[in-house]
XYZ file of C-alpha atoms in Angstrom:
641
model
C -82.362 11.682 37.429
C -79.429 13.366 36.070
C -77.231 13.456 38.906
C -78.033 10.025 38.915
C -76.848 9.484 35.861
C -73.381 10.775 36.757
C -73.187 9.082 39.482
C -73.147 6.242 37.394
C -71.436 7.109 34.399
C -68.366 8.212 37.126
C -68.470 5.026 38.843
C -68.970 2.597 35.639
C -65.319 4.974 34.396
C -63.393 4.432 38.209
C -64.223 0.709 38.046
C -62.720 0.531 34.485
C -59.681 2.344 35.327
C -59.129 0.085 38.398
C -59.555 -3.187 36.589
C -57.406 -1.835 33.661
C -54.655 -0.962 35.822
C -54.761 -4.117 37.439
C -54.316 -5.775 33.655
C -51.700 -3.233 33.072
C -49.586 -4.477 35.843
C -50.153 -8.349 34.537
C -48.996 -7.926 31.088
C -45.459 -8.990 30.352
C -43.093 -5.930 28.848
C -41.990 -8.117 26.273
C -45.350 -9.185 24.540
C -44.814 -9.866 20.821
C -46.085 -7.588 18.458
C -49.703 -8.309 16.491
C -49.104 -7.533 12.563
C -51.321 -4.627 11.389
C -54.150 -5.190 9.231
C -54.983 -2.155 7.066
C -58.526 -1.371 5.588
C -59.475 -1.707 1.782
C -60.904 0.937 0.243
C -62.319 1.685 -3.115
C -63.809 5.116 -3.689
C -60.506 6.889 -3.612
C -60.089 5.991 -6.981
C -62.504 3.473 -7.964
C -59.440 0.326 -7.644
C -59.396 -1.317 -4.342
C -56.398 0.054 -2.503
C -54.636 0.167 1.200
C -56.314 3.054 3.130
C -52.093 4.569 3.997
C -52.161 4.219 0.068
C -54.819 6.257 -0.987
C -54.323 9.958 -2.081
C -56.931 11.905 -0.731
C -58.209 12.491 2.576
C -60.246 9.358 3.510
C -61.435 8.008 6.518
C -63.422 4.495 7.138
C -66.165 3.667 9.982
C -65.743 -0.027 10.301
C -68.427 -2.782 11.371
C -66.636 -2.840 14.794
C -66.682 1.023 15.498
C -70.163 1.332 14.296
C -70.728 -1.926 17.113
C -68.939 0.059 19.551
C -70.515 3.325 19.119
C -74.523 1.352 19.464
C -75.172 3.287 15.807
C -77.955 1.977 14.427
C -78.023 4.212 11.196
C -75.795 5.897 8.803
C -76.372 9.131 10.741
C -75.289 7.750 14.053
C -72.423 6.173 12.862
C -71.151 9.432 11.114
C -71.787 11.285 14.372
C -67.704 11.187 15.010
C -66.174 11.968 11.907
C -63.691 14.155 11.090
C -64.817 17.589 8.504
C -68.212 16.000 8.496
C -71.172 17.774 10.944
C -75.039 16.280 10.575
C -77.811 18.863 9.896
C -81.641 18.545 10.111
C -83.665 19.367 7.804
C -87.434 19.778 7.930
C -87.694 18.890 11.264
C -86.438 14.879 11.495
C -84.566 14.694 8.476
C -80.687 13.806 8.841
C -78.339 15.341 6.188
C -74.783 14.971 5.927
C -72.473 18.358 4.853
C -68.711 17.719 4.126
C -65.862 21.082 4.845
C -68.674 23.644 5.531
C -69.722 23.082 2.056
C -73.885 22.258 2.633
C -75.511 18.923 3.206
C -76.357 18.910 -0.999
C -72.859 18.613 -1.717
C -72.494 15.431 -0.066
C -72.977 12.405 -2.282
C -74.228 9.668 -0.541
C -73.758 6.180 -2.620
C -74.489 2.260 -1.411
C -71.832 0.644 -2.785
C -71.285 3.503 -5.527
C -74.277 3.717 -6.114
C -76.743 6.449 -6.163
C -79.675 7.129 -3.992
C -83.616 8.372 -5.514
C -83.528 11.853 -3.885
C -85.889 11.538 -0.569
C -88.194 13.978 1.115
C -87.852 17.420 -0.504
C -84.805 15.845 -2.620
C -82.077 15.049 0.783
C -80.660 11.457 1.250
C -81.787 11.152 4.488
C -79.064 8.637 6.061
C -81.584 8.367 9.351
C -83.138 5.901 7.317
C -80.643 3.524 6.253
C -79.862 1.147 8.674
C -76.284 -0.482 9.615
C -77.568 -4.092 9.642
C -75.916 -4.786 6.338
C -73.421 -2.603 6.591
C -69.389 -3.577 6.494
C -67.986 -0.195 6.734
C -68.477 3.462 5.424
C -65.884 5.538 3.590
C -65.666 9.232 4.085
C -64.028 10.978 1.342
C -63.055 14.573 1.958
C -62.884 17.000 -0.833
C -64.357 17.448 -4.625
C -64.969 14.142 -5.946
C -66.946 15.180 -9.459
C -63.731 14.108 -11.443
C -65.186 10.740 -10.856
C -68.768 10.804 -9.181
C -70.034 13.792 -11.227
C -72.670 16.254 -9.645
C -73.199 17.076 -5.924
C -69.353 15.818 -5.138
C -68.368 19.312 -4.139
C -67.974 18.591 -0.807
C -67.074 14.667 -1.134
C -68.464 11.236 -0.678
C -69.885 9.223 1.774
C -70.320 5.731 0.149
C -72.265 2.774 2.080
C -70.179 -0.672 1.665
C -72.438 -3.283 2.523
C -71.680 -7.102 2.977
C -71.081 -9.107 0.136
C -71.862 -12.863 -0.069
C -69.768 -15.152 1.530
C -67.479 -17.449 -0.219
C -67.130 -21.031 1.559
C -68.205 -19.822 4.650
C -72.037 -19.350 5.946
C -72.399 -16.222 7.655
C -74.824 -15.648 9.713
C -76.244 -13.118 12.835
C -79.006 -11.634 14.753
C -79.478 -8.837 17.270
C -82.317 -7.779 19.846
C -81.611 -4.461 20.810
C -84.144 -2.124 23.553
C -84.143 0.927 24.989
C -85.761 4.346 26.404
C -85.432 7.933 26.962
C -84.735 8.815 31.099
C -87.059 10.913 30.794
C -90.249 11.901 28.221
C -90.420 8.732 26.377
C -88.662 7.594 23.671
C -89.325 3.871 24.306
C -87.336 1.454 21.512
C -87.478 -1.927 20.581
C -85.288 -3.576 17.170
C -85.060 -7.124 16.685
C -82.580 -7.828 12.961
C -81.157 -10.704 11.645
C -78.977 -11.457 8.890
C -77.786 -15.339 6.958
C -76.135 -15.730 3.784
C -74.104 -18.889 2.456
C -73.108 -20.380 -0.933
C -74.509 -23.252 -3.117
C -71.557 -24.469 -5.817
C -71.344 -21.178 -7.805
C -74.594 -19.543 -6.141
C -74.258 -16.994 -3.040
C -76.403 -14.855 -1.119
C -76.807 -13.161 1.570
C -80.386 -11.638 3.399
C -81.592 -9.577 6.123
C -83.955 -7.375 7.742
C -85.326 -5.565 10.845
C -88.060 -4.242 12.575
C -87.700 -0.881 14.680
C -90.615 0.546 17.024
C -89.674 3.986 19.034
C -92.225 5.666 21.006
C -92.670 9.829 20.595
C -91.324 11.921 23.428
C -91.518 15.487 24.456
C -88.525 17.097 26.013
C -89.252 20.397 26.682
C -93.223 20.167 28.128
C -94.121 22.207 24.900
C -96.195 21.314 22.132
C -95.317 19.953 19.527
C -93.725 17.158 20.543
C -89.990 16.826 19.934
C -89.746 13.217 18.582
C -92.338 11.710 16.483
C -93.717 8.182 16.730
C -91.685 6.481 14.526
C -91.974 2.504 12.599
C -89.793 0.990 10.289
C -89.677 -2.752 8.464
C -86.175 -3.066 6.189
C -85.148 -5.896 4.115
C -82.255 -6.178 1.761
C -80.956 -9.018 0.350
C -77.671 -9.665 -2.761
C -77.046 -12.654 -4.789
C -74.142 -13.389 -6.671
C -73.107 -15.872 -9.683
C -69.663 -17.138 -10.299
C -69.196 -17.408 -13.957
C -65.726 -18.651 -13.245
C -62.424 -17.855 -11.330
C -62.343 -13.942 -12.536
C -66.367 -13.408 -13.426
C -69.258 -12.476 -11.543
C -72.751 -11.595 -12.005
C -74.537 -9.914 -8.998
C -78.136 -8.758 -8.474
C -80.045 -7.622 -5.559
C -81.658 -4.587 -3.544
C -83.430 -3.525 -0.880
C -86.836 -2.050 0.273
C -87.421 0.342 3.236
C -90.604 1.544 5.198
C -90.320 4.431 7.185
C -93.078 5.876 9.027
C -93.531 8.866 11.040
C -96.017 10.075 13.404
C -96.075 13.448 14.878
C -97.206 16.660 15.718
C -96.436 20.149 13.766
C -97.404 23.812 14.425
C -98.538 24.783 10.677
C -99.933 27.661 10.498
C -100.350 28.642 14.342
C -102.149 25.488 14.401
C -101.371 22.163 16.314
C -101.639 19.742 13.604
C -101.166 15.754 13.871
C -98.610 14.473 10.950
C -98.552 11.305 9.575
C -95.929 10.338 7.195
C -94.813 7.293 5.288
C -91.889 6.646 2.789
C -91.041 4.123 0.618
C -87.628 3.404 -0.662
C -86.614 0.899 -2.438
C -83.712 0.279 -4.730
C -82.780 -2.843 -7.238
C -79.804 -3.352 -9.122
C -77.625 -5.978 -11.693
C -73.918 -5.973 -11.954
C -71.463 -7.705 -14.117
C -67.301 -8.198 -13.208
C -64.603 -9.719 -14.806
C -60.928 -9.858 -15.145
C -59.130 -10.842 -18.328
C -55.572 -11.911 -18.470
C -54.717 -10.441 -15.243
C -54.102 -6.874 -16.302
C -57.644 -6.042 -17.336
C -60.681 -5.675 -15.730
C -64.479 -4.946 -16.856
C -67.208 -3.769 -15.130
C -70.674 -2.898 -15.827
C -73.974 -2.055 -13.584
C -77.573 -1.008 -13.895
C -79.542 0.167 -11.204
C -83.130 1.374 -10.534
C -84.040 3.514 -7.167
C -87.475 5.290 -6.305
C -87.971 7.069 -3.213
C -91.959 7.880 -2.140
C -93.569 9.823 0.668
C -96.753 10.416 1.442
C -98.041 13.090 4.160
C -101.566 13.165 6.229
C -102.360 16.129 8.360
C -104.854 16.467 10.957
C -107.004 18.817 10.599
C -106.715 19.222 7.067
C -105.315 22.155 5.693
C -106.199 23.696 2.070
C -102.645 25.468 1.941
C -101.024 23.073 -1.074
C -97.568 23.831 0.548
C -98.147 21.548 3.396
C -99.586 18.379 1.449
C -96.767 16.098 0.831
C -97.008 13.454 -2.105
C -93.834 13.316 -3.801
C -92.343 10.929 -5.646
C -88.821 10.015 -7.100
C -87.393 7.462 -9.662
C -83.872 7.344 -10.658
C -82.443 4.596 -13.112
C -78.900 5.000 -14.088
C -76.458 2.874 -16.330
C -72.547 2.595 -15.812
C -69.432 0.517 -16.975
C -66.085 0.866 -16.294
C -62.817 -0.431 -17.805
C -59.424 -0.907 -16.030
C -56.048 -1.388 -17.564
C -52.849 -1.986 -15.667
C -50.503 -1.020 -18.358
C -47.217 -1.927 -16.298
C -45.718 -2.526 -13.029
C -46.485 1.357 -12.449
C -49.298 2.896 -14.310
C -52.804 1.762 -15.262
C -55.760 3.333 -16.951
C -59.247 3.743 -16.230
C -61.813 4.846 -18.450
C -65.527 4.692 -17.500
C -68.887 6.152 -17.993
C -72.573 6.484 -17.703
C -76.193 7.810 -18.155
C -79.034 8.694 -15.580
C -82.278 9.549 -15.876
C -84.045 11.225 -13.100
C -87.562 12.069 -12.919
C -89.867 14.002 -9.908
C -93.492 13.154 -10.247
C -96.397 16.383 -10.382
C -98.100 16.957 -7.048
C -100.397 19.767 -6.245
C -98.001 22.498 -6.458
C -95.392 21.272 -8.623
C -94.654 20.056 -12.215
C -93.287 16.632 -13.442
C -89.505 17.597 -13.843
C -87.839 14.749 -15.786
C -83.719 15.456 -16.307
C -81.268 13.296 -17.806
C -77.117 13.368 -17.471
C -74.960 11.517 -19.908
C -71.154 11.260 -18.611
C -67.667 9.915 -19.194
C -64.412 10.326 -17.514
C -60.727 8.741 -17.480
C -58.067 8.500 -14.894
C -54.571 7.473 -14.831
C -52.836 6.334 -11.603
C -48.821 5.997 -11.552
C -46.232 5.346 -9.111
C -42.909 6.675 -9.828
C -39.667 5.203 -7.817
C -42.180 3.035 -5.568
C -42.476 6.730 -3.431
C -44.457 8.994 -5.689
C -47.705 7.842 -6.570
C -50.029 10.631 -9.231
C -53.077 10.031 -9.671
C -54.637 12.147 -12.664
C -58.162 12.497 -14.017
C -61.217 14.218 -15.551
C -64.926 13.793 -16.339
C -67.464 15.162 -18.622
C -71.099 15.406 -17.821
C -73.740 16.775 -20.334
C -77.123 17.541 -18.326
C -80.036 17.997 -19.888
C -81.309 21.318 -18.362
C -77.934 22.676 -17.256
C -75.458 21.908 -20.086
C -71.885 20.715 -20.535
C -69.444 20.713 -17.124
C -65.406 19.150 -17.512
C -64.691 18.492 -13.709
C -60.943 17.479 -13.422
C -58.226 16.296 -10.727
C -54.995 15.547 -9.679
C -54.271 14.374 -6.705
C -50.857 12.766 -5.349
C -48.669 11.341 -2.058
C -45.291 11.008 -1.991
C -43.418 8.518 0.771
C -40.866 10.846 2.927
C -40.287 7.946 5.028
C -41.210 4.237 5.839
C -43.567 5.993 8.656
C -44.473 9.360 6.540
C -46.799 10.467 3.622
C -47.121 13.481 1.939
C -50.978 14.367 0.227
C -51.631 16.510 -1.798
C -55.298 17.382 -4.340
C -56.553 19.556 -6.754
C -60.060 19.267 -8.249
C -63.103 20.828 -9.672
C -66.719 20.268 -9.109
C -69.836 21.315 -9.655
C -73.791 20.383 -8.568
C -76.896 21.205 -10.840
C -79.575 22.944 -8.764
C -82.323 20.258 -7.591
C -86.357 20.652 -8.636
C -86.466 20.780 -4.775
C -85.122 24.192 -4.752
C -86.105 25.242 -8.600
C -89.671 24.337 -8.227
C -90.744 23.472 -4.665
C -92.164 25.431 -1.557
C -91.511 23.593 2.041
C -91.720 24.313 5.646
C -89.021 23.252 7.829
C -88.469 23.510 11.842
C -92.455 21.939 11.916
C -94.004 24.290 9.980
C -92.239 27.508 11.588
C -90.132 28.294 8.552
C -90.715 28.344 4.809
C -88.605 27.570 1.962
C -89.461 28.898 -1.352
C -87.892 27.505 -4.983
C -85.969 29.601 -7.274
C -86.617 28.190 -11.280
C -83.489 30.654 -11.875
C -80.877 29.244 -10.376
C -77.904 28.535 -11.764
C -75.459 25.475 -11.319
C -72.900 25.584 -8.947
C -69.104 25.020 -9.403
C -65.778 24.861 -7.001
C -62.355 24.944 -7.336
C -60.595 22.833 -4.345
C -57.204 21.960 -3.159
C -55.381 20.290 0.077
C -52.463 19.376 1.632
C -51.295 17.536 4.476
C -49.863 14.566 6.222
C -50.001 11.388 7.175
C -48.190 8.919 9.771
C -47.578 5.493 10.958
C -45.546 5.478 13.631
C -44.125 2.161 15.494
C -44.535 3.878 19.383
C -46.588 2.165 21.738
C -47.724 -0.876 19.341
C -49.032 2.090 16.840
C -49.452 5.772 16.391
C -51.307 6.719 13.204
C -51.844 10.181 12.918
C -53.288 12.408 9.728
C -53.467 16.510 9.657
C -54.582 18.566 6.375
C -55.472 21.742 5.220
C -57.976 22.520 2.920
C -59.620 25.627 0.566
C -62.652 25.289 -1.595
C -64.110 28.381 -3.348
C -67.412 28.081 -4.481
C -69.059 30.471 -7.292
C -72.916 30.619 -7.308
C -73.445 28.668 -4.496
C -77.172 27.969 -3.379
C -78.188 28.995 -0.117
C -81.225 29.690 1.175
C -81.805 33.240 1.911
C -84.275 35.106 4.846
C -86.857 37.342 3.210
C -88.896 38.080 6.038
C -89.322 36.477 9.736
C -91.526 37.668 12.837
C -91.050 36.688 16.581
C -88.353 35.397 18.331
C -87.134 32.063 20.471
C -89.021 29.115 19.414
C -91.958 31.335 18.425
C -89.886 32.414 15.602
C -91.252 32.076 12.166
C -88.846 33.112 8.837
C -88.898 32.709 5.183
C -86.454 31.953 3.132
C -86.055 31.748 -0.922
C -82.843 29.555 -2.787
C -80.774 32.301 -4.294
C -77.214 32.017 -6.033
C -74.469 33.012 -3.772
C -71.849 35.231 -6.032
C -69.228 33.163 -4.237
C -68.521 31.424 -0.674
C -65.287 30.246 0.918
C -64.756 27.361 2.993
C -61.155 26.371 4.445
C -59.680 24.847 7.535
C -57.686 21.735 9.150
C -58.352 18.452 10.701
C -56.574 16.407 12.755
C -57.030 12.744 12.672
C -55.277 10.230 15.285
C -55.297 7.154 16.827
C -52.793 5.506 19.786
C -53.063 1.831 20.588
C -52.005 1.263 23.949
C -50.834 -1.937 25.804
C -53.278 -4.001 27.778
C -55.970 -3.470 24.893
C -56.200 0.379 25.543
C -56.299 3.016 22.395
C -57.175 6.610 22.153
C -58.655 8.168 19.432
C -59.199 12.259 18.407
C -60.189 14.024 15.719
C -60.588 17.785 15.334
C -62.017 20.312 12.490
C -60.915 24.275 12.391
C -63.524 25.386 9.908
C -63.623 29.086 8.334
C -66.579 29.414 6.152
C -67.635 33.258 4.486
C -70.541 34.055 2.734
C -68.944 36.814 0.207
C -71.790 38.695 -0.526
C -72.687 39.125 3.250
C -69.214 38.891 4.962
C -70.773 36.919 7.543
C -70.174 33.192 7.874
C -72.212 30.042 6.329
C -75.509 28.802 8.659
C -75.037 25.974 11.016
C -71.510 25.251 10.055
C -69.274 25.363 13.593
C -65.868 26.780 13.651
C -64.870 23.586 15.575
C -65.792 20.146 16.132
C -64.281 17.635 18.053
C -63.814 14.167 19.311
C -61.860 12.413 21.796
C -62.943 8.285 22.473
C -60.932 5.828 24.421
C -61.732 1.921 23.882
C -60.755 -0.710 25.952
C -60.568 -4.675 24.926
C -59.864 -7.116 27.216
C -59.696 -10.779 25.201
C -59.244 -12.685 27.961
C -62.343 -11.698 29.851
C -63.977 -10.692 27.045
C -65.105 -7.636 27.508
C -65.450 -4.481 25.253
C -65.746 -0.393 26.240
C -65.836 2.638 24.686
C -66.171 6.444 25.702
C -66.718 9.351 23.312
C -67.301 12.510 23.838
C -67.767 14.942 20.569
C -68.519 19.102 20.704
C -69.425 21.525 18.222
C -68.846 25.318 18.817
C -68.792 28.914 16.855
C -71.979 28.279 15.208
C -73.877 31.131 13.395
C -77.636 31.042 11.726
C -75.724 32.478 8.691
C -76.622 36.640 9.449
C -74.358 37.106 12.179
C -76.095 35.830 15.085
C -74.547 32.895 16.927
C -76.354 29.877 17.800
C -76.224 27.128 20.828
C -72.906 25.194 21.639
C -73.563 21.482 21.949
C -71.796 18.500 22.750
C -72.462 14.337 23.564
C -70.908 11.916 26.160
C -71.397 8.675 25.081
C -70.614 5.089 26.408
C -71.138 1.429 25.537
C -70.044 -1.841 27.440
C -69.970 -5.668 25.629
C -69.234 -8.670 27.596
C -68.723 -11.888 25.370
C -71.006 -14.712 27.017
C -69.687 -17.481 25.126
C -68.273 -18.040 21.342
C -70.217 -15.556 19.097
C -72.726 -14.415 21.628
C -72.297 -10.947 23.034
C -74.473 -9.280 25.758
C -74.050 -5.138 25.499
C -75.161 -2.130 26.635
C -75.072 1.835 25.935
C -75.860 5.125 26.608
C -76.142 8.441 24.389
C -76.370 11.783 25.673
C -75.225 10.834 29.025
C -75.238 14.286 30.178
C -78.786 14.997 29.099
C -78.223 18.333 27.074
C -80.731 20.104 25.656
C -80.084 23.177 22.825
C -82.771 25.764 21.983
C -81.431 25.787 18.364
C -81.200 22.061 17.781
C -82.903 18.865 18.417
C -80.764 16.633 20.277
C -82.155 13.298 21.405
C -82.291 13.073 25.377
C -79.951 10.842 27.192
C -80.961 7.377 26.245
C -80.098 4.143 27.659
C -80.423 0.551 25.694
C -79.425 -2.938 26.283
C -79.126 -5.714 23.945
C -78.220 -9.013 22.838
C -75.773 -10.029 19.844
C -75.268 -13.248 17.981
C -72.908 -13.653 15.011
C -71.694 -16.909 13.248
């Protein structure tokens, strides 16, 4: 099956090269030209600005790469990115970490705002779907100055479509697929529709996914579980007026999970369902053209519920947990000239964990407020100053500030530069809570005396936009955090070895961990509908109590894709292939290499209706250390008005 699978792969590449070179030859040398259209972003800074423009290392996954690259979550569609490597935790939980820095230093927002912790207190971005999605931004680097706690690494923030203005929008996709081998059979039909009614809009959508178990290895347990989900989010929006808005909406998600664990050298069928749903009001308006007002409440509760079969009387393996999270925000913009403007913002959250057999009620609260001043100096030298205060309820008072600026060498050449703070209150997952992870072969024990963690960060680098070849962007920066009391999870004990192993672990403060290193971003667009796309990460991580370096962080990841549009037959591909190496458990020891091939093919039928198909994992590879999917083929169809 394999060699198969190569065989076809190699052909499917050969016949693309021969067709493109035939459309090479056709195309004219003196072809005009197509004007650039640069990305918005907004959590740079919080104001809407050109992504060349913004001062910190940023990077944005748009609705066409995530498309291109068959991603049909958050974690798939972060799968390339640059200084940003996917962990899992507890056996089929997906967690982003940011630098080397630890998957609970990564904020995860939807459209700024935060998520109710999930299962044992991670954001698990497996579950949140790209239906809705527009694009995700990727900020690299402390973000606390304006985000508050768990920004020490950065932020990956979830921009999801808006209501349409004049236009109906509207969309639906049947997508299938299978393993090609073990199982793995998929199935997700989604649809989307939103228009406007005078001053009322709204958009709405939802899905349905099905994927069927499978077992890679011919061991027990099984590697993938049975898994179900039904998702359904929907915004509305009023227009007060020209400059005012009120929106409202949310979303709910059902995740189920079906599986088998060894728990305590027993085979044990796992059932688990969570329940996530989120609902939120937001107010924005614009006054005399130089100020701007906004204001947002939001409610989010996360629940998960755990059968096992047989039953076991060990509390540490019965999972009912439940999290709420309501917070309340406004912000206040002021441009004060043609070069400087103001903003001043703040907020309150309350966060409460529900008692389960083993665990108290926790209940915390954070009350915060921050300010930032942007100015551009000589239309070349932009600053961009801030700070923010947060006063937590169990952990005390914390000033997180930065400064970040860019300065224009040339019409084709940045210069970045950042400083910032940050700093993460422990979570009643690791104060209070025992786990298992790797299905029940390790456990995780909570520490009530930890203390909060805090960073001090800077970069540096640069940035292009070159005119070669219809476009050369290009981005390369060097980073340093330093971390005091950093929380890591520590091995007290462990017995056997391979997959038999078996460790425990306990959440201790680190005296202090390093994490540095520099990534190269790039992109070439090519004639004939050809570009080429890289990204690299050097990362040097150090644990400074052990000398050794930080678990399951590689020294380097990579990715090189190449896409190819042709308008006038309409057809779309893409090719990526991404690899991780110099990966340690954290005590010296390495761990597996690993890498992907993966490809995807669209052919445009007619106007707005696109046939496609994919595969991930095309060279099948299988890690002792990790669980990567098998190589997976799907097919689909794609309709969007």
């Amino acid at each position: 099956m394999r060699l198969a699978v190569l065989k076809t792969t190699l052909m499917v590449l050969a016949l693309t090269g021969l067709v493109a070179a035939e459309c090479a030859a056709a195309v004219a040398p003196a072809s005009p030209k197509k004007e650039k259209i640069e990305p918005m972003v907004v959590s740079a800074t919080l104001d809407e600005q050109k992504l060349s423009q913004a001062p910190v290392s940023i990077q944005v996954v748009s609705q066409e790469q995530i498309r291109e690259m068959g991603a049909d979550t958050v974690s798939e569609a972060l799968e390339e990115a640059v200084g940003l490597t996917l962990g899992m935790a507890s056996g089929r939980v997906i967690e982003p970490s940011i630098r080397g820095s630890g998957s609970m230093h990564t904020l995860v927002l939807i459209d700024g705002r935060r998520l109710a912790p999930g299962y044992r207190g991670i954001s698990d971005i497996n579950q949140i779907p790209t239906l809705m999605i527009d694009r995700i931004e990727i900020v690299r680097g402390p973000t606390s100055a304006l985000f508050g706690s768990d920004a020490i690494g950065g932020v990956v923030n979830v921009i999801t479509k808006k209501p349409p203005k004049e236009k109906p929008v509207a969309g639906a996709d049947l997508k299938a697929g299978t393993n090609t081998h073990s199982g793995g059979d998929f199935v997700q039909p989604q649809a989307y529709g939103g228009t406007d009614i005078g001053p009322f809009r709204f958009i709405l959508g939802g899905l349905y996914k099905n994927r069927n178990g499978w077992d890679h290895d011919n061991e027990a347990p099984d590697d993938g579980d049975n898994l179900k989900q039904q998702y359904a989010s929907g915004q509305a929006a009023v227009d007060l007026g020209e400059n005012h808005t009120i929106s409202f909406g949310g979303y709910y998600s059902k995740f189920e999970r079906e599986g088998k664990r060894d728990i305590q050298n027993v085979l044990t069928d796992r059932d688990a369902t969570d329940d996530n749903a989120d609902v939120f009001a937001r107010y924005d308006g614009k006054f005399a053209q130089n100020y701007s007002v906004m204001l947002q409440a939001y409610h989010s509760e996360y629940k998960t519920d755990a059968d096992l079969d047989p039953e076991t009387t060990d509390p540490f393996f019965v999972t009912d947990e439940k999290y709420k999270r309501t917070q309340y925000e406004g912000r206040f913009n002021a441009k004060i000239n043609s070069f400087a403007s103001v903003t001043l913002g703040g907020d309150y959250r309350d966060d409460n964990r529900g008692a389960d057999d083993i665990s108290p009620e926790y209940d915390t609260h954070n009350t915060a407020g921050f300010g930032q001043i942007d100015m551009v100096f000589f239309e070349r030298l932009n600053i961009v100053a801030g700070a923010r205060y947060d006063d937590h309820s169990e952990f005390g008072s914390e000033w997180s500030p930065r400064v970040t600026g860019s300065y224009l060498i040339t019409d084709f050449l940045r210069l970045k530069a950042s400083y910032g703070h940050g700093f993460r209150a422990p979570t009643s997952y690791e104060l209070f809570v025992t786990s298992y992870k790797r299905r029940g072969k390790d456990t995780y024990l909570g520490n009530p005396d930890l203390n909060p963690e805090k960073s001090r960060s800077f970069e540096v680098g640069l940035q292009s936009n070159l005119d070669i070849a219809q476009g050369l962007d290009m981005e390369l920066t060097y980073f340093y955090n330093d971390i005091d009391d950093m929380i890591e999870a520590v091995l007290i004990s462990s017995k056997g070895s391979g997959k038999s192993l078996k460790s425990t672990y306990r959440y201790e403060n680190l005296s202090e961990a390093q994490t540095s290193g520099v990534e190269f971003l790039g992109n070439l667009r090519l004639p004939c509908g050809w570009k080429l796309g890289a990204g690299l990460t050097y990362l040097k991580t150090e644990n400074k109590d052990t000398g050794e370096q930080l678990a399951d962080q590689p020294e380097f990841k990579g990715n090189v894709n190449l896409q190819w549009h042709l308008a006038k037959l309409g057809l779309k591909t893409r090719v990526a292939y991404t690899w991780y190496t110099g990966i340690e458990d954290g005590m010296g020891n390495a761990l597996d290499n690993h890498s992907t091939l993966d490809a995807w093919i669209g052919k445009d039928i007619f106007k707005d209706f696109q046939v496609y198909a994919g595969m991930k994992n095309i060279l099948d590879e299988d890690t002792e250390d990790y669980e990567v999917q098998p190589a997976f083929v799907y097919a689909g169809i794609r309709w969007d008005y």
